[in-house]
PDB file of C-alpha atoms in Angstrom:
ATOM      1  CA  MET A   1      -8.123  93.031 117.069  1.00 94.00           C
ATOM      2  CA  THR A   2     -11.248  94.631 115.571  1.00 97.00           C
ATOM      3  CA  VAL A   3     -14.593  93.549 117.060  1.00 98.00           C
ATOM      4  CA  TYR A   4     -17.910  94.173 115.308  1.00 98.00           C
ATOM      5  CA  MET A   5     -20.744  94.744 117.814  1.00 98.00           C
ATOM      6  CA  VAL A   6     -24.239  93.309 117.275  1.00 97.00           C
ATOM      7  CA  LEU A   7     -27.084  94.217 119.641  1.00 95.00           C
ATOM      8  CA  ASN A   8     -30.523  92.676 120.067  1.00 94.00           C
ATOM      9  CA  GLN A   9     -32.534  95.888 120.036  1.00 90.00           C
ATOM     10  CA  GLN A  10     -35.489  94.147 121.687  1.00 91.00           C
ATOM     11  CA  LYS A  11     -33.485  93.648 124.883  1.00 90.00           C
ATOM     12  CA  PRO A  12     -33.753  96.875 126.931  1.00 90.00           C
ATOM     13  CA  GLU A  13     -30.419  96.263 128.668  1.00 94.00           C
ATOM     14  CA  ALA A  14     -28.518  95.405 125.468  1.00 95.00           C
ATOM     15  CA  LEU A  15     -27.148  98.899 124.770  1.00 95.00           C
ATOM     16  CA  GLN A  16     -25.841  99.391 128.294  1.00 96.00           C
ATOM     17  CA  VAL A  17     -24.171  95.954 128.295  1.00 97.00           C
ATOM     18  CA  ALA A  18     -22.723  96.620 124.829  1.00 97.00           C
ATOM     19  CA  GLU A  19     -21.202  99.902 125.985  1.00 97.00           C
ATOM     20  CA  GLN A  20     -19.658  98.141 128.992  1.00 97.00           C
ATOM     21  CA  ALA A  21     -18.270  95.420 126.709  1.00 98.00           C
ATOM     22  CA  ALA A  22     -16.846  97.992 124.289  1.00 97.00           C
ATOM     23  CA  ALA A  23     -15.138  99.842 127.155  1.00 98.00           C
ATOM     24  CA  ILE A  24     -13.496  96.620 128.366  1.00 98.00           C
ATOM     25  CA  LEU A  25     -12.298  95.755 124.865  1.00 98.00           C
ATOM     26  CA  GLN A  26     -10.911  99.238 124.257  1.00 98.00           C
ATOM     27  CA  GLN A  27      -9.079  99.176 127.588  1.00 97.00           C
ATOM     28  CA  GLN A  28      -7.424  95.971 126.386  1.00 97.00           C
ATOM     29  CA  GLY A  29      -6.332  97.606 123.115  1.00 97.00           C
ATOM     30  CA  ALA A  30      -9.052  96.268 120.839  1.00 97.00           C
ATOM     31  CA  CYS A  31     -11.006  98.386 118.357  1.00 97.00           C
ATOM     32  CA  THR A  32     -14.806  98.191 118.330  1.00 97.00           C
ATOM     33  CA  VAL A  33     -16.995  98.985 115.331  1.00 97.00           C
ATOM     34  CA  TRP A  34     -20.759  99.395 115.388  1.00 96.00           C
ATOM     35  CA  PRO A  35     -23.435  98.794 112.727  1.00 94.00           C
ATOM     36  CA  ASP A  36     -23.667 101.631 110.219  1.00 94.00           C
ATOM     37  CA  ALA A  37     -26.910 102.973 108.764  1.00 93.00           C
ATOM     38  CA  ASP A  38     -25.308 102.947 105.323  1.00 95.00           C
ATOM     39  CA  PRO A  39     -25.490  99.326 104.034  1.00 94.00           C
ATOM     40  CA  ALA A  40     -22.237  99.518 102.059  1.00 96.00           C
ATOM     41  CA  ARG A  41     -20.223 100.962 104.962  1.00 95.00           C
ATOM     42  CA  ASP A  42     -21.814  98.507 107.352  1.00 95.00           C
ATOM     43  CA  GLU A  43     -20.895  95.529 105.155  1.00 95.00           C
ATOM     44  CA  ALA A  44     -17.343  96.839 104.812  1.00 95.00           C
ATOM     45  CA  ALA A  45     -17.062  97.201 108.601  1.00 95.00           C
ATOM     46  CA  LEU A  46     -18.273  93.641 109.117  1.00 96.00           C
ATOM     47  CA  ALA A  47     -15.944  92.235 106.464  1.00 95.00           C
ATOM     48  CA  SER A  48     -12.917  93.910 108.096  1.00 95.00           C
ATOM     49  CA  ALA A  49     -13.648  92.585 111.612  1.00 97.00           C
ATOM     50  CA  ASP A  50     -11.597  89.896 113.318  1.00 97.00           C
ATOM     51  CA  ALA A  51     -14.471  88.817 115.550  1.00 98.00           C
ATOM     52  CA  VAL A  52     -18.152  89.537 116.132  1.00 98.00           C
ATOM     53  CA  LEU A  53     -19.572  90.137 119.607  1.00 98.00           C
ATOM     54  CA  THR A  54     -23.315  89.626 119.945  1.00 97.00           C
ATOM     55  CA  ILE A  55     -25.293  90.973 122.880  1.00 97.00           C
ATOM     56  CA  GLY A  56     -28.550  89.074 123.238  1.00 94.00           C
ATOM     57  CA  GLY A  57     -29.273  85.368 123.250  1.00 90.00           C
ATOM     58  CA  ASP A  58     -28.846  82.353 121.025  1.00 90.00           C
ATOM     59  CA  GLY A  59     -31.379  83.817 118.578  1.00 91.00           C
ATOM     60  CA  THR A  60     -29.099  86.827 118.087  1.00 94.00           C
ATOM     61  CA  ILE A  61     -26.221  84.495 117.213  1.00 94.00           C
ATOM     62  CA  LEU A  62     -28.388  82.509 114.768  1.00 93.00           C
ATOM     63  CA  HIS A  63     -29.438  85.720 113.036  1.00 92.00           C
ATOM     64  CA  THR A  64     -25.882  87.079 112.976  1.00 95.00           C
ATOM     65  CA  ALA A  65     -24.436  83.807 111.675  1.00 93.00           C
ATOM     66  CA  ARG A  66     -26.303  84.264 108.393  1.00 89.00           C
ATOM     67  CA  ARG A  67     -24.416  87.527 107.824  1.00 91.00           C
ATOM     68  CA  THR A  68     -20.973  86.414 108.980  1.00 93.00           C
ATOM     69  CA  GLN A  69     -20.972  83.080 107.160  1.00 89.00           C
ATOM     70  CA  PRO A  70     -19.567  84.426 103.852  1.00 89.00           C
ATOM     71  CA  TYR A  71     -16.646  86.043 105.705  1.00 93.00           C
ATOM     72  CA  GLY A  72     -15.796  83.227 108.135  1.00 93.00           C
ATOM     73  CA  ILE A  73     -15.694  85.607 111.120  1.00 96.00           C
ATOM     74  CA  PRO A  74     -15.908  83.894 114.540  1.00 97.00           C
ATOM     75  CA  ILE A  75     -18.655  84.878 116.975  1.00 97.00           C
ATOM     76  CA  LEU A  76     -18.725  85.324 120.746  1.00 97.00           C
ATOM     77  CA  GLY A  77     -22.101  85.856 122.379  1.00 95.00           C
ATOM     78  CA  ILE A  78     -22.866  87.706 125.624  1.00 95.00           C
ATOM     79  CA  ASN A  79     -25.923  86.009 127.017  1.00 92.00           C
ATOM     80  CA  LEU A  80     -28.990  88.115 127.792  1.00 92.00           C
ATOM     81  CA  GLY A  81     -31.380  85.271 126.987  1.00 74.00           C
ATOM     82  CA  ARG A  82     -33.093  82.665 129.139  1.00 72.00           C
ATOM     83  CA  VAL A  83     -30.667  79.776 128.536  1.00 69.00           C
ATOM     84  CA  GLY A  84     -27.921  80.538 126.056  1.00 72.00           C
ATOM     85  CA  PHE A  85     -26.086  77.453 124.841  1.00 82.00           C
ATOM     86  CA  LEU A  86     -24.350  79.368 122.047  1.00 89.00           C
ATOM     87  CA  ALA A  87     -23.904  82.680 123.876  1.00 88.00           C
ATOM     88  CA  THR A  88     -21.357  81.398 126.368  1.00 85.00           C
ATOM     89  CA  CYS A  89     -20.240  84.667 127.999  1.00 92.00           C
ATOM     90  CA  GLU A  90     -22.393  85.755 130.933  1.00 91.00           C
ATOM     91  CA  ILE A  91     -22.451  89.426 131.959  1.00 94.00           C
ATOM     92  CA  GLU A  92     -20.357  88.804 135.083  1.00 94.00           C
ATOM     93  CA  GLU A  93     -17.734  87.036 132.924  1.00 94.00           C
ATOM     94  CA  MET A  94     -17.183  89.979 130.570  1.00 97.00           C
ATOM     95  CA  PRO A  95     -14.042  91.410 132.218  1.00 97.00           C
ATOM     96  CA  SER A  96     -12.119  88.131 132.067  1.00 97.00           C
ATOM     97  CA  LYS A  97     -13.422  86.715 128.791  1.00 97.00           C
ATOM     98  CA  LEU A  98     -13.302  89.962 126.812  1.00 98.00           C
ATOM     99  CA  ALA A  99      -9.734  90.553 127.990  1.00 97.00           C
ATOM    100  CA  ARG A 100      -8.852  87.119 126.636  1.00 97.00           C
ATOM    101  CA  LEU A 101     -10.692  87.903 123.392  1.00 97.00           C
ATOM    102  CA  ALA A 102      -8.693  91.111 122.904  1.00 97.00           C
ATOM    103  CA  ALA A 103      -5.460  89.224 123.588  1.00 96.00           C
ATOM    104  CA  GLY A 104      -6.327  86.461 121.126  1.00 95.00           C
ATOM    105  CA  ASP A 105      -6.380  83.943 123.984  1.00 96.00           C
ATOM    106  CA  TYR A 106      -9.261  81.751 122.822  1.00 96.00           C
ATOM    107  CA  GLN A 107     -10.091  78.664 120.771  1.00 94.00           C
ATOM    108  CA  LEU A 108     -12.361  78.292 117.766  1.00 94.00           C
ATOM    109  CA  ASP A 109     -15.184  75.822 118.202  1.00 92.00           C
ATOM    110  CA  ARG A 110     -16.097  74.742 114.666  1.00 94.00           C
ATOM    111  CA  ARG A 111     -19.801  73.961 114.201  1.00 95.00           C
ATOM    112  CA  MET A 112     -21.250  72.193 111.182  1.00 96.00           C
ATOM    113  CA  LEU A 113     -24.082  73.708 109.159  1.00 96.00           C
ATOM    114  CA  LEU A 114     -26.899  72.012 107.281  1.00 97.00           C
ATOM    115  CA  ARG A 115     -27.989  72.841 103.759  1.00 97.00           C
ATOM    116  CA  ALA A 116     -31.672  72.378 102.975  1.00 97.00           C
ATOM    117  CA  ARG A 117     -33.115  72.541  99.467  1.00 97.00           C
ATOM    118  CA  CYS A 118     -36.563  72.257  97.919  1.00 95.00           C
ATOM    119  CA  ASP A 119     -37.152  73.489  94.376  1.00 89.00           C
ATOM    120  CA  ALA A 120     -35.914  77.110  94.280  1.00 89.00           C
ATOM    121  CA  TRP A 121     -35.757  77.416  98.087  1.00 94.00           C
ATOM    122  CA  GLU A 122     -32.365  76.884  99.729  1.00 95.00           C
ATOM    123  CA  GLN A 123     -31.156  77.762 103.225  1.00 95.00           C
ATOM    124  CA  THR A 124     -28.372  76.910 105.652  1.00 95.00           C
ATOM    125  CA  ALA A 125     -28.995  76.125 109.315  1.00 96.00           C
ATOM    126  CA  LEU A 126     -26.806  76.080 112.396  1.00 96.00           C
ATOM    127  CA  ASN A 127     -29.462  74.556 114.668  1.00 96.00           C
ATOM    128  CA  ASP A 128     -32.096  72.739 112.670  1.00 97.00           C
ATOM    129  CA  VAL A 129     -34.330  72.324 109.656  1.00 98.00           C
ATOM    130  CA  VAL A 130     -37.972  71.816 110.642  1.00 97.00           C
ATOM    131  CA  LEU A 131     -40.916  70.576 108.598  1.00 96.00           C
ATOM    132  CA  TYR A 132     -44.190  71.344 110.348  1.00 93.00           C
ATOM    133  CA  LYS A 133     -47.933  71.627 109.866  1.00 85.00           C
ATOM    134  CA  GLY A 134     -49.375  75.000 110.743  1.00 72.00           C
ATOM    135  CA  TRP A 135     -52.800  73.672 111.727  1.00 66.00           C
ATOM    136  CA  ARG A 136     -52.354  70.845 114.257  1.00 60.00           C
ATOM    137  CA  MET A 137     -55.808  69.229 113.950  1.00 66.00           C
ATOM    138  CA  GLN A 138     -54.532  66.871 111.251  1.00 78.00           C
ATOM    139  CA  THR A 139     -51.452  64.662 111.443  1.00 86.00           C
ATOM    140  CA  ILE A 140     -49.246  64.362 108.370  1.00 90.00           C
ATOM    141  CA  GLU A 141     -47.092  61.489 107.178  1.00 93.00           C
ATOM    142  CA  PHE A 142     -43.427  62.250 106.573  1.00 95.00           C
ATOM    143  CA  ALA A 143     -41.149  59.709 104.892  1.00 96.00           C
ATOM    144  CA  VAL A 144     -37.432  59.856 105.655  1.00 97.00           C
ATOM    145  CA  TRP A 145     -34.933  58.676 103.048  1.00 97.00           C
ATOM    146  CA  CYS A 146     -31.206  58.281 103.650  1.00 97.00           C
ATOM    147  CA  ASP A 147     -29.037  58.073 100.529  1.00 97.00           C
ATOM    148  CA  SER A 148     -32.047  56.918  98.473  1.00 90.00           C
ATOM    149  CA  THR A 149     -33.079  54.272 101.041  1.00 97.00           C
ATOM    150  CA  LEU A 150     -36.380  54.617 102.907  1.00 97.00           C
ATOM    151  CA  VAL A 151     -35.526  54.380 106.620  1.00 95.00           C
ATOM    152  CA  ASN A 152     -38.718  55.485 108.376  1.00 93.00           C
ATOM    153  CA  ARG A 153     -42.165  56.989 108.137  1.00 92.00           C
ATOM    154  CA  TYR A 154     -43.547  59.335 110.760  1.00 91.00           C
ATOM    155  CA  ARG A 155     -47.149  60.441 111.217  1.00 91.00           C
ATOM    156  CA  GLY A 156     -47.447  63.487 113.407  1.00 91.00           C
ATOM    157  CA  ASP A 157     -47.030  67.263 113.506  1.00 91.00           C
ATOM    158  CA  GLY A 158     -43.652  67.432 111.795  1.00 94.00           C
ATOM    159  CA  VAL A 159     -40.003  66.415 111.674  1.00 97.00           C
ATOM    160  CA  ILE A 160     -36.858  68.103 113.021  1.00 98.00           C
ATOM    161  CA  VAL A 161     -33.448  67.539 111.459  1.00 98.00           C
ATOM    162  CA  ALA A 162     -30.921  68.977 113.899  1.00 98.00           C
ATOM    163  CA  THR A 163     -27.176  69.447 113.986  1.00 97.00           C
ATOM    164  CA  PRO A 164     -25.254  68.534 117.156  1.00 96.00           C
ATOM    165  CA  THR A 165     -25.403  72.258 117.990  1.00 94.00           C
ATOM    166  CA  GLY A 166     -29.184  72.221 117.610  1.00 94.00           C
ATOM    167  CA  SER A 167     -29.637  68.980 119.531  1.00 95.00           C
ATOM    168  CA  THR A 168     -30.129  71.019 122.735  1.00 91.00           C
ATOM    169  CA  ALA A 169     -32.833  73.181 121.121  1.00 91.00           C
ATOM    170  CA  TYR A 170     -36.188  72.168 119.581  1.00 94.00           C
ATOM    171  CA  SER A 171     -35.052  68.578 119.013  1.00 96.00           C
ATOM    172  CA  LEU A 172     -34.399  68.098 122.734  1.00 93.00           C
ATOM    173  CA  SER A 173     -37.868  69.448 123.575  1.00 92.00           C
ATOM    174  CA  ALA A 174     -39.352  66.880 121.172  1.00 94.00           C
ATOM    175  CA  GLY A 175     -37.505  64.015 122.850  1.00 94.00           C
ATOM    176  CA  GLY A 176     -34.294  63.907 120.823  1.00 95.00           C
ATOM    177  CA  PRO A 177     -30.856  63.074 122.241  1.00 95.00           C
ATOM    178  CA  ILE A 178     -28.105  65.551 123.085  1.00 92.00           C
ATOM    179  CA  LEU A 179     -25.143  65.174 120.715  1.00 94.00           C
ATOM    180  CA  ASP A 180     -21.574  66.231 121.354  1.00 91.00           C
ATOM    181  CA  ALA A 181     -21.069  69.378 119.244  1.00 88.00           C
ATOM    182  CA  ARG A 182     -17.839  67.890 117.876  1.00 87.00           C
ATOM    183  CA  ILE A 183     -19.673  64.934 116.326  1.00 89.00           C
ATOM    184  CA  GLY A 184     -20.351  65.157 112.613  1.00 92.00           C
ATOM    185  CA  GLY A 185     -23.955  64.012 112.591  1.00 95.00           C
ATOM    186  CA  MET A 186     -27.637  64.805 112.160  1.00 98.00           C
ATOM    187  CA  VAL A 187     -30.479  63.766 114.444  1.00 98.00           C
ATOM    188  CA  VAL A 188     -33.983  63.269 113.001  1.00 98.00           C
ATOM    189  CA  THR A 189     -36.683  63.757 115.642  1.00 97.00           C
ATOM    190  CA  PRO A 190     -40.431  63.453 114.990  1.00 96.00           C
ATOM    191  CA  ILE A 191     -42.744  66.101 116.447  1.00 94.00           C
ATOM    192  CA  CYS A 192     -45.632  64.552 118.394  1.00 90.00           C
ATOM    193  CA  ALA A 193     -45.455  61.277 116.471  1.00 89.00           C
ATOM    194  CA  HIS A 194     -48.722  59.304 116.491  1.00 85.00           C
ATOM    195  CA  SER A 195     -46.921  56.046 117.280  1.00 81.00           C
ATOM    196  CA  LEU A 196     -45.305  54.184 120.165  1.00 75.00           C
ATOM    197  CA  GLN A 197     -42.384  53.223 117.935  1.00 79.00           C
ATOM    198  CA  SER A 198     -41.025  56.428 116.412  1.00 83.00           C
ATOM    199  CA  PRO A 199     -37.609  56.934 118.019  1.00 90.00           C
ATOM    200  CA  PRO A 200     -35.234  59.713 116.956  1.00 94.00           C
ATOM    201  CA  MET A 201     -32.514  58.557 114.564  1.00 96.00           C
ATOM    202  CA  VAL A 202     -28.898  59.760 114.282  1.00 97.00           C
ATOM    203  CA  PHE A 203     -27.130  59.820 110.904  1.00 98.00           C
ATOM    204  CA  SER A 204     -23.595  60.583 109.788  1.00 97.00           C
ATOM    205  CA  ALA A 205     -23.073  64.107 108.476  1.00 96.00           C
ATOM    206  CA  GLN A 206     -21.887  62.532 105.222  1.00 96.00           C
ATOM    207  CA  ARG A 207     -25.372  61.175 104.539  1.00 97.00           C
ATOM    208  CA  ARG A 208     -27.947  62.913 102.370  1.00 98.00           C
ATOM    209  CA  LEU A 209     -31.434  62.955 103.863  1.00 98.00           C
ATOM    210  CA  THR A 210     -34.663  63.479 101.970  1.00 98.00           C
ATOM    211  CA  ILE A 211     -37.929  64.245 103.792  1.00 97.00           C
ATOM    212  CA  ARG A 212     -41.044  63.648 101.705  1.00 97.00           C
ATOM    213  CA  VAL A 213     -44.378  65.215 102.676  1.00 95.00           C
ATOM    214  CA  GLY A 214     -47.415  62.912 102.541  1.00 93.00           C
ATOM    215  CA  GLU A 215     -50.890  63.758 101.316  1.00 87.00           C
ATOM    216  CA  TYR A 216     -52.911  66.206 103.375  1.00 82.00           C
ATOM    217  CA  THR A 217     -56.038  68.323 103.120  1.00 74.00           C
ATOM    218  CA  GLY A 218     -56.907  71.766 104.425  1.00 70.00           C
ATOM    219  CA  SER A 219     -55.903  75.307 103.583  1.00 70.00           C
ATOM    220  CA  ASP A 220     -52.902  75.524 105.943  1.00 77.00           C
ATOM    221  CA  PRO A 221     -49.800  74.155 104.218  1.00 83.00           C
ATOM    222  CA  VAL A 222     -46.897  72.188 105.550  1.00 91.00           C
ATOM    223  CA  CYS A 223     -43.866  74.467 105.811  1.00 94.00           C
ATOM    224  CA  VAL A 224     -40.112  74.092 106.120  1.00 96.00           C
ATOM    225  CA  SER A 225     -37.842  76.537 107.938  1.00 96.00           C
ATOM    226  CA  ALA A 226     -34.140  76.789 108.730  1.00 96.00           C
ATOM    227  CA  ASP A 227     -33.272  78.031 112.222  1.00 95.00           C
ATOM    228  CA  GLY A 228     -36.831  79.292 112.549  1.00 91.00           C
ATOM    229  CA  ALA A 229     -36.593  81.621 109.534  1.00 87.00           C
ATOM    230  CA  GLY A 230     -37.257  81.597 105.804  1.00 81.00           C
ATOM    231  CA  ASP A 231     -40.495  79.600 105.957  1.00 90.00           C
ATOM    232  CA  HIS A 232     -41.343  77.901 102.664  1.00 94.00           C
ATOM    233  CA  SER A 233     -44.680  76.229 101.868  1.00 92.00           C
ATOM    234  CA  LEU A 234     -44.638  72.584 100.780  1.00 93.00           C
ATOM    235  CA  SER A 235     -47.248  70.834  98.670  1.00 91.00           C
ATOM    236  CA  PRO A 236     -48.205  67.164  99.163  1.00 92.00           C
ATOM    237  CA  GLY A 237     -45.421  65.006  97.745  1.00 94.00           C
ATOM    238  CA  ALA A 238     -42.787  67.737  98.050  1.00 95.00           C
ATOM    239  CA  GLN A 239     -39.274  66.678  99.002  1.00 97.00           C
ATOM    240  CA  VAL A 240     -36.720  68.547 101.103  1.00 98.00           C
ATOM    241  CA  GLU A 241     -33.098  67.474 100.715  1.00 98.00           C
ATOM    242  CA  ILE A 242     -30.848  68.024 103.719  1.00 98.00           C
ATOM    243  CA  SER A 243     -27.092  67.540 103.738  1.00 98.00           C
ATOM    244  CA  LEU A 244     -23.877  68.893 105.211  1.00 97.00           C
ATOM    245  CA  ALA A 245     -23.227  72.463 104.041  1.00 96.00           C
ATOM    246  CA  ASP A 246     -19.943  73.395 102.399  1.00 94.00           C
ATOM    247  CA  SER A 247     -19.331  76.114 104.987  1.00 92.00           C
ATOM    248  CA  HIS A 248     -19.170  76.070 108.789  1.00 94.00           C
ATOM    249  CA  LEU A 249     -19.433  78.500 111.705  1.00 95.00           C
ATOM    250  CA  ASP A 250     -16.696  79.239 114.242  1.00 96.00           C
ATOM    251  CA  LEU A 251     -17.776  80.073 117.782  1.00 95.00           C
ATOM    252  CA  ILE A 252     -15.236  81.618 120.129  1.00 96.00           C
ATOM    253  CA  SER A 253     -14.622  79.365 123.111  1.00 92.00           C
ATOM    254  CA  PHE A 254     -12.479  79.579 126.238  1.00 91.00           C
ATOM    255  CA  ASN A 255     -12.977  76.026 127.439  1.00 84.00           C
ATOM    256  CA  PRO A 256     -13.191  72.811 125.363  1.00 73.00           C
ATOM    257  CA  ALA A 257     -16.040  71.669 127.627  1.00 68.00           C
ATOM    258  CA  ASP A 258     -18.188  74.813 127.206  1.00 71.00           C
ATOM    259  CA  GLN A 259     -21.095  72.810 125.737  1.00 71.00           C
ATOM    260  CA  PHE A 260     -21.240  70.379 128.649  1.00 69.00           C
ATOM    261  CA  MET A 261     -20.746  73.109 131.227  1.00 70.00           C
ATOM    262  CA  ALA A 262     -23.759  74.905 129.740  1.00 69.00           C
ATOM    263  CA  ILE A 263     -25.824  71.700 129.823  1.00 66.00           C
ATOM    264  CA  ASP A 264     -24.865  71.036 133.442  1.00 64.00           C
ATOM    265  CA  LYS A 265     -25.606  74.593 134.546  1.00 66.00           C
ATOM    266  CA  LYS A 266     -28.541  75.598 132.379  1.00 61.00           C
ATOM    267  CA  LEU A 267     -30.431  72.348 131.822  1.00 63.00           C
ATOM    268  CA  LYS A 268     -29.760  70.640 135.130  1.00 59.00           C
ATOM    269  CA  GLY A 269     -29.822  73.888 137.112  1.00 55.00           C
ATOM    270  CA  ARG A 270     -26.571  73.281 138.982  1.00 50.00           C
TER     271      ARG A 270
END
């Protein structure tokens, strides 16, 4: 078992925790490899790994997932963040969970990804694709099409299209439902909709959604981002197509109910 280590350098305790994690893995017979300053050697080290261990929060996993996606390497996150729905190993759990990782005693929790496209811009997202207006003094109309059928119009600050994984993130804060991560679906949640009748909508992952930006004025454009990165400016009338990506992400899990245990503990505070 070869484990590639990824640290969030902005977390002051990350290096110390990473060294503790590496020591546990090595004691269990696993090999640990660290990022290399040489890009070619670093890419080769990542490509040869059996698993990736991130030390940070969910943002660290989202960032790392973009790199590991071409190789299909599963990820386990040690949580140093505030909540951590994706980083399911807490610091006090490292001895037991890392021993199981080294022994291959774990399951793979397959998570769907979204593909978003607009003109030459294309991104994949584990959590969500968000269309938003930078300057909030003006509401914008967004039309939502499903397989070429107009299903709704929202006027507000934006629209979130979330995966089941991302349903506990920004979409939840905007009033969206929590979806079982094993469901193949997408939830469309308006951001601050200027209406009393703008409920979130859940679609099958096999659907193809199109979000069309309405007319607006002002110098600040409407933008689209995938997992909070890769912002792309959208002109009035622009369309963003969102569908199930061809690839997926595997998260390392030790309990089939990890998602609901995290919700119970971290959202409900039990």
